[in-house]
């Protein structure tokens, strides 16, 4: 509770700090002064300066630029680090001084607060004129002003009405399965507590009722003839009820209340070790691992299924321009990771693949060090493109790359080098490629784009300016982006780039000269795991453009909810009859260590699902590159991209079409189930690949069980074209229906739902911002660190927490049942066997620290061996260390220890002379002796259970026993009014008596002997995997390949994914089979 209070206070402090930030607000008469964010009201005019955050949702009125544009970083909203361009209305753009607002009045009407970040409908009434407002004028709270000295804006939404707050959801409360099971054990112990109290009170009531019969007293020492209500035979029923309450308090030591505190301490320390692990520190970004919550440490050791994003998680999200196709000719000699994997898959030497095209000259040029550019081909580099057969097409291709974008150039004043801020890494890579190939974009205004072009006639670089007339923006529905420009010769040109699925159908009849070759090349690029775009253009005549522009501007000025749709429809009319130039191919490289990490996770028995927004071909080939897919693995492909489905989509009755498509998906899933049944008989591995549209139907209530059965039976699952919502729904389906622990890992804002839905959310602190990290439970810098996080820290944390809880129950049961047995012995009279302070301090000083040390430091095997033998991880997945069998075994051990301690002590001390004078032991001596035995037994049981001793554990275990004697000595010397039954019990009674020491020794041996015998037999004849590894370590055989292989073969099940599985599969012949179902 204290830990959570601290975490809540930190969050509260962050809120306070944010609400108390200052911003300049107009206070009338053209005077701006600082006010706190929390004091802002709708209608306030604010002035935000460079690198400041916007305090609320604002409508942009003007900026430091004459054309009223500003650059905004939205990383906190959508995870994108690329800058967005915003522009104010022309009517307010001249308000560039504080004094300009002295008499400024306007009325804004807009939509109600909502969560949609990308749409906004409103109007501004200024001087009785209505002006439409669009997302282009909207500045969202938590965005940052960049590359702009200042802006003026008017507040439209504040506080919880802002779009960022409308998008925020309460993070789900996550608790580990171990903790949930621990709660059940606590409930069980409460039941035991009530049960034995109830049984005891019944026996006590019967004994009390029969205490006084015919004047004869059975328990004469209780004086039933002259007593209070507690022992009155005439009111035995009331006495039994009061005894029940007494017993509840007396046996309450069965309930390990301090367990929760101890676990919180242990988890915080475990999180510290995770945070400080240098093996998970990424030097390039200076980012260590960061456990944002300590509640799920042991859950890291029980993960059954990992659901991973692809872009930025498995791959770097650092796009590199690597190949292109221009005029039907392929350029670029770069080799992708996927091509290397494909070469290995086909058994073709890489050098042969590269040189099989005789037209490509060899080059020894080293890899480019320019970010975003890894292109090597002398045919079009250094101005050599002028010698190509279609030089004019190459020129237009490179010109399109330099002009068709929304990137912003930044010129380094010292070096003069131009760098770019773009809306996506792909776009930045295109502009860099154009620059490196001789078409350098260097300046942008609101109306012009300036480019330094290589002039083939003069052989020199010349500066050209293009008047920017319209930008037809990219959207996920359009899948393309176009610009209309007027060049220096006065020609109107439309440049367009987009996905092949929408571009080829827009080509003119005379623009398809290179279509077949280009299609062939983009298929090859997709096979190589590259992201492709088609580039095309057309020249416009004045009349056509003027007609379009009039409709386009009219649509842009509409104030209606369907404005965007109308704009798209008008854009469609001009984006036609295009002439194909070629295609680009950029690579999103695999992160370092991803294939090795996936292989280790596969060997550990962890399933990996990839959920990506990329198209199917790219996802499949990334699957091959990281060995999720391999040679000989059948692929069950469920796709809506079939002729039948496309024909259904054209049906006017959409409900009929959707029902038919759904039926098609169900049919494909059933055929997949049939294949799965066949593969189970043949022990073949299957991979399921499904696209986003099919996934929509597969996740419906009446279909999702069928989908999950098929997916769980497959070795690999890849979901392509998945939306953020689909990612979250798939995660929820796997978590709820399988009941296993799920881990989601991603790096972008589109992964937040998935991270919050999974049992554990891992955020990659990559280039897509910190949105995923802020929503995650644990943050790491690279996917490869997942290997150590799970196989080492996860395994250790699960083992430590499980052992700690089992041991805690053992020691409390052992202690509590000695009290119960003494109650039976004392006729359930309610007399405690131990001194009150003995009872209170048992879980605080004498037995608590060794348990914490166990939870923090114990290791069954070293980190190196955890990674060498990954199947050790299955202990957690199968929950072998915290199963009911093991919990009940420890509970039985506690009862057995309590039985041996109590009956040994009673039988040894009841009738025997305890001291030299012949005195027998009294209650005080019996209690001290039994308590000494309990302390010795539970601490030595801990010593037997520990696999890895540190000096701290030695100090805590033996120190706890020593502290008991010191406490008994010091406490016994206090005044009898304070020490009560412990007064000088050690000095005068126990210590001088040899029998005290002898009984302690014999009880210790007798209590530990059953556990020692069980552990010895189990290790010798039924060893667990970790015990076999311990043998190897102790015998020095961890480097003996033959012995290691024997141990592995005895324990490791058949692995179906990873490069280990691929290597094994490559030993047997057989081509990879792909089955469209």
Short mmCIF file of C-alpha atoms in Angstrom, two decimals, residues 451-869:
data_model
loop_
_atom_site.label_atom_id
_atom_site.label_comp_id
_atom_site.label_asym_id
_atom_site.label_seq_id
_atom_site.Cartn_x
_atom_site.Cartn_y
_atom_site.Cartn_z
CA UNK A 451 15.11 22.12 -55.72
CA UNK A 452 18.74 22.04 -56.89
CA UNK A 453 18.60 19.78 -59.94
CA UNK A 454 21.30 18.27 -62.08
CA UNK A 455 20.93 19.75 -65.55
CA UNK A 456 21.79 17.11 -68.19
CA UNK A 457 22.40 19.76 -70.85
CA UNK A 458 24.91 21.90 -68.96
CA UNK A 459 26.18 19.11 -66.70
CA UNK A 460 25.81 21.47 -63.74
CA UNK A 461 23.42 21.85 -60.83
CA UNK A 462 20.75 24.52 -61.32
CA UNK A 463 18.15 25.88 -58.91
CA UNK A 464 14.55 25.40 -59.93
CA UNK A 465 11.41 26.60 -58.19
CA UNK A 466 8.03 24.87 -58.41
CA UNK A 467 4.89 26.74 -57.49
CA UNK A 468 2.93 24.51 -55.12
CA UNK A 469 -0.75 24.75 -56.03
CA UNK A 470 -2.40 21.86 -54.19
CA UNK A 471 -1.49 19.01 -51.86
CA UNK A 472 -3.79 15.98 -52.04
CA UNK A 473 -2.91 14.48 -48.71
CA UNK A 474 -2.22 10.85 -47.89
CA UNK A 475 -4.79 8.88 -45.91
CA UNK A 476 -5.15 5.22 -45.06
CA UNK A 477 -8.24 5.09 -47.26
CA UNK A 478 -6.61 6.80 -50.27
CA UNK A 479 -3.25 5.02 -49.90
CA UNK A 480 -1.60 7.70 -52.00
CA UNK A 481 -0.42 11.30 -51.94
CA UNK A 482 -0.25 13.83 -54.78
CA UNK A 483 0.90 17.38 -55.39
CA UNK A 484 0.00 19.74 -58.21
CA UNK A 485 2.78 22.16 -59.16
CA UNK A 486 3.56 24.68 -61.88
CA UNK A 487 7.15 24.54 -63.13
CA UNK A 488 9.24 27.45 -64.39
CA UNK A 489 8.11 26.79 -67.96
CA UNK A 490 4.49 27.21 -66.85
CA UNK A 491 3.51 23.56 -67.19
CA UNK A 492 0.95 22.15 -64.75
CA UNK A 493 2.14 18.78 -63.41
CA UNK A 494 0.52 16.32 -61.02
CA UNK A 495 3.06 14.12 -59.19
CA UNK A 496 1.62 11.11 -57.37
CA UNK A 497 2.97 8.23 -55.29
CA UNK A 498 1.05 5.44 -53.60
CA UNK A 499 0.43 1.76 -53.04
CA UNK A 500 0.39 -0.54 -56.07
CA UNK A 501 -3.16 -1.62 -55.20
CA UNK A 502 -4.50 1.87 -56.02
CA UNK A 503 -1.96 3.27 -58.49
CA UNK A 504 -1.99 0.76 -61.35
CA UNK A 505 -5.73 1.18 -61.87
CA UNK A 506 -5.20 4.95 -62.31
CA UNK A 507 -2.69 4.65 -65.15
CA UNK A 508 -3.52 5.95 -68.62
CA UNK A 509 -3.48 3.59 -71.57
CA UNK A 510 -0.34 5.25 -72.90
CA UNK A 511 1.19 5.29 -69.39
CA UNK A 512 1.52 1.52 -68.95
CA UNK A 513 4.65 0.99 -71.00
CA UNK A 514 6.66 -0.36 -68.06
CA UNK A 515 3.77 -1.86 -66.08
CA UNK A 516 4.59 -5.56 -66.40
CA UNK A 517 8.29 -5.09 -65.61
CA UNK A 518 7.48 -2.81 -62.68
CA UNK A 519 4.99 -5.31 -61.25
CA UNK A 520 7.61 -8.02 -61.53
CA UNK A 521 10.11 -5.83 -59.70
CA UNK A 522 7.76 -4.85 -56.86
CA UNK A 523 6.93 -8.54 -56.34
CA UNK A 524 10.66 -9.21 -56.04
CA UNK A 525 11.04 -6.28 -53.64
CA UNK A 526 8.16 -7.56 -51.51
CA UNK A 527 9.84 -10.98 -51.49
CA UNK A 528 12.94 -9.24 -50.19
CA UNK A 529 10.93 -7.72 -47.32
CA UNK A 530 10.95 -4.20 -48.78
CA UNK A 531 8.17 -1.60 -48.62
CA UNK A 532 7.22 -0.41 -52.11
CA UNK A 533 5.48 2.63 -53.59
CA UNK A 534 4.50 3.32 -57.20
CA UNK A 535 5.47 6.71 -58.71
CA UNK A 536 3.50 8.30 -61.56
CA UNK A 537 2.71 11.73 -63.02
CA UNK A 538 0.62 13.53 -65.61
CA UNK A 539 0.55 16.96 -67.21
CA UNK A 540 -2.66 18.93 -66.77
CA UNK A 541 -4.27 21.49 -69.05
CA UNK A 542 -5.40 24.82 -67.66
CA UNK A 543 -9.12 24.29 -68.16
CA UNK A 544 -9.17 20.91 -66.42
CA UNK A 545 -7.11 22.23 -63.52
CA UNK A 546 -9.21 25.36 -63.05
CA UNK A 547 -12.38 23.30 -62.90
CA UNK A 548 -10.81 20.90 -60.41
CA UNK A 549 -9.36 23.70 -58.26
CA UNK A 550 -12.71 25.47 -58.02
CA UNK A 551 -14.45 22.28 -56.81
CA UNK A 552 -11.54 21.37 -54.57
CA UNK A 553 -11.43 24.75 -52.77
CA UNK A 554 -15.20 24.78 -52.43
CA UNK A 555 -15.08 21.33 -50.81
CA UNK A 556 -12.24 22.41 -48.50
CA UNK A 557 -14.38 25.34 -47.31
CA UNK A 558 -17.40 23.19 -46.46
CA UNK A 559 -18.47 23.04 -42.81
CA UNK A 560 -19.91 19.54 -42.64
CA UNK A 561 -19.03 16.15 -41.22
CA UNK A 562 -18.57 14.58 -44.67
CA UNK A 563 -16.15 17.26 -45.91
CA UNK A 564 -13.19 14.84 -45.99
CA UNK A 565 -15.16 12.34 -48.06
CA UNK A 566 -16.16 15.03 -50.57
CA UNK A 567 -12.54 16.22 -50.84
CA UNK A 568 -11.43 12.64 -51.53
CA UNK A 569 -14.06 12.19 -54.24
CA UNK A 570 -12.94 15.37 -56.01
CA UNK A 571 -9.27 14.33 -55.70
CA UNK A 572 -10.16 11.04 -57.40
CA UNK A 573 -11.26 12.95 -60.51
CA UNK A 574 -7.82 14.49 -61.13
CA UNK A 575 -5.70 11.49 -60.06
CA UNK A 576 -6.30 9.53 -63.24
CA UNK A 577 -4.66 8.90 -66.62
CA UNK A 578 -1.26 8.81 -64.93
CA UNK A 579 2.01 7.87 -66.63
CA UNK A 580 4.03 5.27 -64.77
CA UNK A 581 7.60 6.20 -63.86
CA UNK A 582 8.62 3.34 -61.60
CA UNK A 583 8.67 2.10 -58.02
CA UNK A 584 10.69 2.71 -54.86
CA UNK A 585 11.77 0.08 -52.34
CA UNK A 586 12.81 0.96 -48.80
CA UNK A 587 13.98 -1.47 -46.15
CA UNK A 588 12.89 -1.48 -42.54
CA UNK A 589 15.79 -3.52 -41.19
CA UNK A 590 15.53 -6.22 -38.55
CA UNK A 591 16.91 -5.12 -35.22
CA UNK A 592 20.16 -6.68 -34.07
CA UNK A 593 19.73 -10.06 -32.44
CA UNK A 594 16.07 -10.55 -33.36
CA UNK A 595 16.46 -13.99 -35.07
CA UNK A 596 18.64 -15.26 -32.21
CA UNK A 597 16.18 -13.97 -29.62
CA UNK A 598 13.19 -15.55 -31.37
CA UNK A 599 15.09 -18.84 -31.62
CA UNK A 600 15.82 -18.85 -27.87
CA UNK A 601 12.19 -17.98 -27.05
CA UNK A 602 11.02 -20.79 -29.34
CA UNK A 603 13.37 -23.25 -27.63
CA UNK A 604 11.87 -22.09 -24.33
CA UNK A 605 8.45 -23.18 -25.64
CA UNK A 606 7.09 -19.64 -25.99
CA UNK A 607 4.76 -19.00 -28.96
CA UNK A 608 5.21 -15.79 -30.96
CA UNK A 609 2.40 -14.09 -32.87
CA UNK A 610 3.21 -11.11 -35.11
CA UNK A 611 0.50 -8.47 -35.49
CA UNK A 612 1.43 -5.93 -38.14
CA UNK A 613 -0.17 -3.31 -40.35
CA UNK A 614 2.10 -4.26 -43.26
CA UNK A 615 0.93 -6.15 -46.31
CA UNK A 616 1.04 -9.90 -46.40
CA UNK A 617 4.07 -10.38 -48.66
CA UNK A 618 6.27 -8.12 -46.53
CA UNK A 619 5.13 -9.77 -43.30
CA UNK A 620 5.73 -13.27 -44.67
CA UNK A 621 9.25 -12.42 -45.72
CA UNK A 622 10.07 -10.77 -42.43
CA UNK A 623 8.79 -14.04 -40.95
CA UNK A 624 11.37 -15.94 -43.00
CA UNK A 625 14.11 -13.48 -42.08
CA UNK A 626 13.57 -13.95 -38.36
CA UNK A 627 12.90 -17.69 -38.74
CA UNK A 628 9.25 -17.63 -37.68
CA UNK A 629 8.65 -19.31 -41.03
CA UNK A 630 10.98 -21.91 -42.48
CA UNK A 631 11.49 -24.36 -45.25
CA UNK A 632 9.08 -27.29 -45.07
CA UNK A 633 6.53 -25.40 -42.99
CA UNK A 634 3.03 -25.36 -44.49
CA UNK A 635 1.45 -21.91 -44.65
CA UNK A 636 -2.30 -21.64 -44.11
CA UNK A 637 -3.14 -18.33 -45.78
CA UNK A 638 -6.57 -16.84 -45.04
CA UNK A 639 -6.99 -13.83 -47.27
CA UNK A 640 -9.83 -11.62 -48.44
CA UNK A 641 -7.75 -10.59 -51.46
CA UNK A 642 -9.27 -13.19 -53.77
CA UNK A 643 -11.29 -12.76 -57.00
CA UNK A 644 -14.40 -14.15 -55.28
CA UNK A 645 -14.15 -11.67 -52.42
CA UNK A 646 -13.50 -8.73 -54.74
CA UNK A 647 -16.55 -9.62 -56.80
CA UNK A 648 -18.65 -9.80 -53.62
CA UNK A 649 -17.47 -6.34 -52.59
CA UNK A 650 -19.05 -4.88 -55.73
CA UNK A 651 -22.50 -6.14 -54.74
CA UNK A 652 -24.80 -3.21 -53.93
CA UNK A 653 -26.40 -4.87 -50.90
CA UNK A 654 -23.52 -4.59 -48.43
CA UNK A 655 -25.12 -6.82 -45.80
CA UNK A 656 -25.38 -9.68 -48.31
CA UNK A 657 -21.76 -9.11 -49.37
CA UNK A 658 -20.53 -9.08 -45.76
CA UNK A 659 -22.42 -12.29 -44.95
CA UNK A 660 -20.92 -13.99 -48.00
CA UNK A 661 -17.38 -12.82 -47.17
CA UNK A 662 -17.84 -14.00 -43.57
CA UNK A 663 -18.98 -17.40 -44.81
CA UNK A 664 -15.89 -17.55 -47.03
CA UNK A 665 -13.65 -16.82 -44.04
CA UNK A 666 -15.38 -19.51 -41.96
CA UNK A 667 -14.92 -21.99 -44.81
CA UNK A 668 -11.19 -21.15 -45.00
CA UNK A 669 -10.83 -21.55 -41.23
CA UNK A 670 -12.50 -24.97 -41.33
CA UNK A 671 -10.23 -26.12 -44.15
CA UNK A 672 -7.32 -24.90 -42.04
CA UNK A 673 -8.58 -27.02 -39.12
CA UNK A 674 -8.61 -30.07 -41.40
CA UNK A 675 -5.00 -29.39 -42.39
CA UNK A 676 -4.13 -28.95 -38.72
CA UNK A 677 -5.61 -32.36 -37.90
CA UNK A 678 -3.54 -33.92 -40.71
CA UNK A 679 -0.36 -32.17 -39.54
CA UNK A 680 -0.89 -33.42 -35.98
CA UNK A 681 -0.80 -36.97 -37.31
CA UNK A 682 2.38 -36.26 -39.31
CA UNK A 683 3.99 -34.00 -36.66
CA UNK A 684 4.29 -31.21 -39.24
CA UNK A 685 4.57 -27.55 -38.25
CA UNK A 686 1.99 -25.13 -39.64
CA UNK A 687 1.95 -21.35 -39.94
CA UNK A 688 -1.26 -19.30 -40.00
CA UNK A 689 -1.23 -16.05 -42.00
CA UNK A 690 -4.39 -13.94 -42.00
CA UNK A 691 -5.11 -10.47 -43.34
CA UNK A 692 -6.95 -7.65 -41.57
CA UNK A 693 -10.23 -7.93 -43.43
CA UNK A 694 -10.52 -11.66 -42.78
CA UNK A 695 -9.49 -11.01 -39.17
CA UNK A 696 -12.48 -8.67 -38.76
CA UNK A 697 -14.83 -11.61 -39.36
CA UNK A 698 -12.61 -14.12 -37.54
CA UNK A 699 -12.92 -12.04 -34.35
CA UNK A 700 -16.73 -12.01 -34.34
CA UNK A 701 -18.34 -13.84 -31.43
CA UNK A 702 -19.57 -16.84 -33.41
CA UNK A 703 -16.27 -17.35 -35.28
CA UNK A 704 -13.49 -16.44 -32.82
CA UNK A 705 -13.41 -19.84 -31.09
CA UNK A 706 -12.81 -21.55 -34.44
CA UNK A 707 -10.09 -19.01 -35.30
CA UNK A 708 -8.39 -19.45 -31.95
CA UNK A 709 -8.41 -23.26 -32.15
CA UNK A 710 -6.66 -23.06 -35.50
CA UNK A 711 -4.21 -20.36 -34.40
CA UNK A 712 -3.21 -22.10 -31.17
CA UNK A 713 -2.51 -25.29 -33.08
CA UNK A 714 -0.10 -23.53 -35.45
CA UNK A 715 3.59 -22.99 -34.72
CA UNK A 716 3.55 -19.39 -36.03
CA UNK A 717 0.76 -16.84 -36.44
CA UNK A 718 1.09 -13.67 -38.53
CA UNK A 719 -1.81 -11.19 -38.69
CA UNK A 720 -1.30 -8.68 -41.52
CA UNK A 721 -2.98 -5.34 -42.13
CA UNK A 722 -4.11 -5.31 -38.49
CA UNK A 723 -5.63 -2.16 -37.03
CA UNK A 724 -4.76 -1.08 -33.45
CA UNK A 725 -8.19 -2.24 -32.30
CA UNK A 726 -7.72 -5.65 -33.92
CA UNK A 727 -4.37 -6.02 -32.17
CA UNK A 728 -6.07 -5.41 -28.82
CA UNK A 729 -8.95 -7.78 -29.64
CA UNK A 730 -6.61 -10.60 -30.68
CA UNK A 731 -4.64 -10.12 -27.47
CA UNK A 732 -7.81 -10.22 -25.38
CA UNK A 733 -9.00 -13.35 -27.20
CA UNK A 734 -5.75 -15.23 -26.55
CA UNK A 735 -5.61 -14.08 -22.92
CA UNK A 736 -9.18 -14.94 -21.99
CA UNK A 737 -9.81 -18.06 -24.03
CA UNK A 738 -6.50 -19.85 -23.45
CA UNK A 739 -6.09 -18.74 -19.83
CA UNK A 740 -2.33 -18.55 -20.39
CA UNK A 741 -0.06 -15.59 -19.71
CA UNK A 742 0.23 -13.22 -22.67
CA UNK A 743 2.92 -10.64 -23.28
CA UNK A 744 2.48 -7.86 -25.82
CA UNK A 745 5.44 -5.90 -27.12
CA UNK A 746 5.35 -2.80 -29.30
CA UNK A 747 6.83 0.64 -29.79
CA UNK A 748 4.12 2.90 -31.20
CA UNK A 749 0.93 4.64 -30.18
CA UNK A 750 -0.97 2.06 -32.27
CA UNK A 751 0.27 -0.65 -29.90
CA UNK A 752 -1.08 0.93 -26.70
CA UNK A 753 -4.36 -1.03 -26.71
CA UNK A 754 -2.49 -4.29 -27.18
CA UNK A 755 -0.03 -3.49 -24.37
CA UNK A 756 -2.79 -2.60 -21.94
CA UNK A 757 -4.87 -5.64 -22.86
CA UNK A 758 -2.08 -8.21 -22.38
CA UNK A 759 -1.09 -9.61 -18.99
CA UNK A 760 2.29 -7.92 -19.46
CA UNK A 761 2.92 -4.95 -21.75
CA UNK A 762 6.49 -4.34 -22.91
CA UNK A 763 7.21 -0.98 -24.50
CA UNK A 764 10.14 -0.51 -26.87
CA UNK A 765 11.66 2.93 -26.39
CA UNK A 766 12.28 3.32 -30.12
CA UNK A 767 11.89 6.10 -32.70
CA UNK A 768 8.07 6.15 -32.65
CA UNK A 769 7.98 8.20 -29.46
CA UNK A 770 7.22 7.23 -25.88
CA UNK A 771 3.49 6.52 -26.08
CA UNK A 772 3.98 2.74 -25.91
CA UNK A 773 6.53 3.07 -23.12
CA UNK A 774 4.19 5.26 -21.07
CA UNK A 775 1.45 2.63 -21.38
CA UNK A 776 3.71 -0.34 -20.70
CA UNK A 777 4.56 -2.30 -17.58
CA UNK A 778 8.23 -2.67 -18.50
CA UNK A 779 10.27 -0.68 -21.01
CA UNK A 780 13.29 -2.00 -22.92
CA UNK A 781 15.29 -0.45 -25.75
CA UNK A 782 15.58 -3.46 -28.09
CA UNK A 783 13.55 -6.58 -28.83
CA UNK A 784 16.60 -8.79 -28.21
CA UNK A 785 16.59 -7.79 -24.51
CA UNK A 786 13.35 -9.74 -24.19
CA UNK A 787 15.45 -12.92 -24.18
CA UNK A 788 17.26 -11.98 -20.97
CA UNK A 789 14.21 -10.33 -19.42
CA UNK A 790 12.16 -13.53 -19.70
CA UNK A 791 14.64 -16.40 -19.62
CA UNK A 792 16.80 -14.97 -16.83
CA UNK A 793 14.93 -12.37 -14.78
CA UNK A 794 11.51 -13.90 -15.47
CA UNK A 795 12.68 -17.38 -14.48
CA UNK A 796 14.45 -16.15 -11.36
CA UNK A 797 11.57 -13.91 -10.23
CA UNK A 798 8.98 -16.65 -10.73
CA UNK A 799 11.09 -19.19 -8.88
CA UNK A 800 11.93 -16.80 -6.05
CA UNK A 801 8.37 -15.57 -5.49
CA UNK A 802 6.92 -19.09 -5.71
CA UNK A 803 9.47 -20.54 -3.29
CA UNK A 804 9.07 -17.57 -0.97
CA UNK A 805 5.27 -17.92 -0.75
CA UNK A 806 5.43 -21.70 -0.24
CA UNK A 807 8.04 -21.28 2.47
CA UNK A 808 6.01 -18.52 4.14
CA UNK A 809 2.98 -20.81 4.38
CA UNK A 810 5.18 -23.63 5.63
CA UNK A 811 6.66 -21.64 8.50
CA UNK A 812 3.31 -20.17 9.55
CA UNK A 813 1.61 -23.56 9.48
CA UNK A 814 4.48 -25.11 11.43
CA UNK A 815 4.18 -22.37 14.07
CA UNK A 816 0.36 -22.20 14.13
CA UNK A 817 -0.15 -25.95 14.50
CA UNK A 818 2.16 -26.15 17.54
CA UNK A 819 -0.31 -23.72 19.16
CA UNK A 820 -3.24 -25.88 18.05
CA UNK A 821 -1.67 -29.09 19.34
CA UNK A 822 -0.98 -27.43 22.68
CA UNK A 823 -4.63 -26.33 22.81
CA UNK A 824 -5.69 -29.96 22.37
CA UNK A 825 -3.23 -30.93 25.10
CA UNK A 826 -4.60 -28.20 27.38
CA UNK A 827 -8.23 -29.24 26.87
CA UNK A 828 -8.88 -26.23 24.60
CA UNK A 829 -8.64 -23.92 27.57
CA UNK A 830 -7.41 -20.96 25.46
CA UNK A 831 -4.00 -20.93 27.13
CA UNK A 832 -1.22 -19.92 24.70
CA UNK A 833 1.90 -22.07 24.62
CA UNK A 834 4.15 -19.05 24.07
CA UNK A 835 4.76 -15.65 25.59
CA UNK A 836 2.84 -12.81 23.91
CA UNK A 837 6.04 -11.20 22.59
CA UNK A 838 7.20 -14.54 21.19
CA UNK A 839 3.96 -14.68 19.22
CA UNK A 840 4.24 -11.11 17.95
CA UNK A 841 7.88 -11.22 16.87
CA UNK A 842 7.89 -14.59 15.11
CA UNK A 843 7.07 -13.16 11.66
CA UNK A 844 8.87 -9.88 12.28
CA UNK A 845 12.41 -10.69 13.41
CA UNK A 846 13.14 -14.39 13.77
CA UNK A 847 11.97 -15.76 10.41
CA UNK A 848 11.17 -12.87 8.05
CA UNK A 849 14.57 -11.69 6.77
CA UNK A 850 15.69 -15.10 5.41
CA UNK A 851 12.50 -15.22 3.32
CA UNK A 852 13.19 -11.79 1.85
CA UNK A 853 16.77 -12.84 1.07
CA UNK A 854 15.38 -15.94 -0.68
CA UNK A 855 13.07 -13.76 -2.78
CA UNK A 856 15.84 -11.37 -3.79
CA UNK A 857 19.02 -13.43 -4.19
CA UNK A 858 18.26 -17.11 -4.79
CA UNK A 859 19.26 -18.65 -8.13
CA UNK A 860 18.74 -22.26 -9.12
CA UNK A 861 21.14 -21.80 -12.06
CA UNK A 862 23.25 -18.90 -13.32
CA UNK A 863 22.17 -16.44 -16.02
CA UNK A 864 24.55 -18.07 -18.50
CA UNK A 865 22.96 -21.49 -17.97
CA UNK A 866 19.43 -20.04 -18.11
CA UNK A 867 20.25 -18.85 -21.63
CA UNK A 868 22.10 -22.05 -22.55
CA UNK A 869 19.15 -24.25 -21.52
#
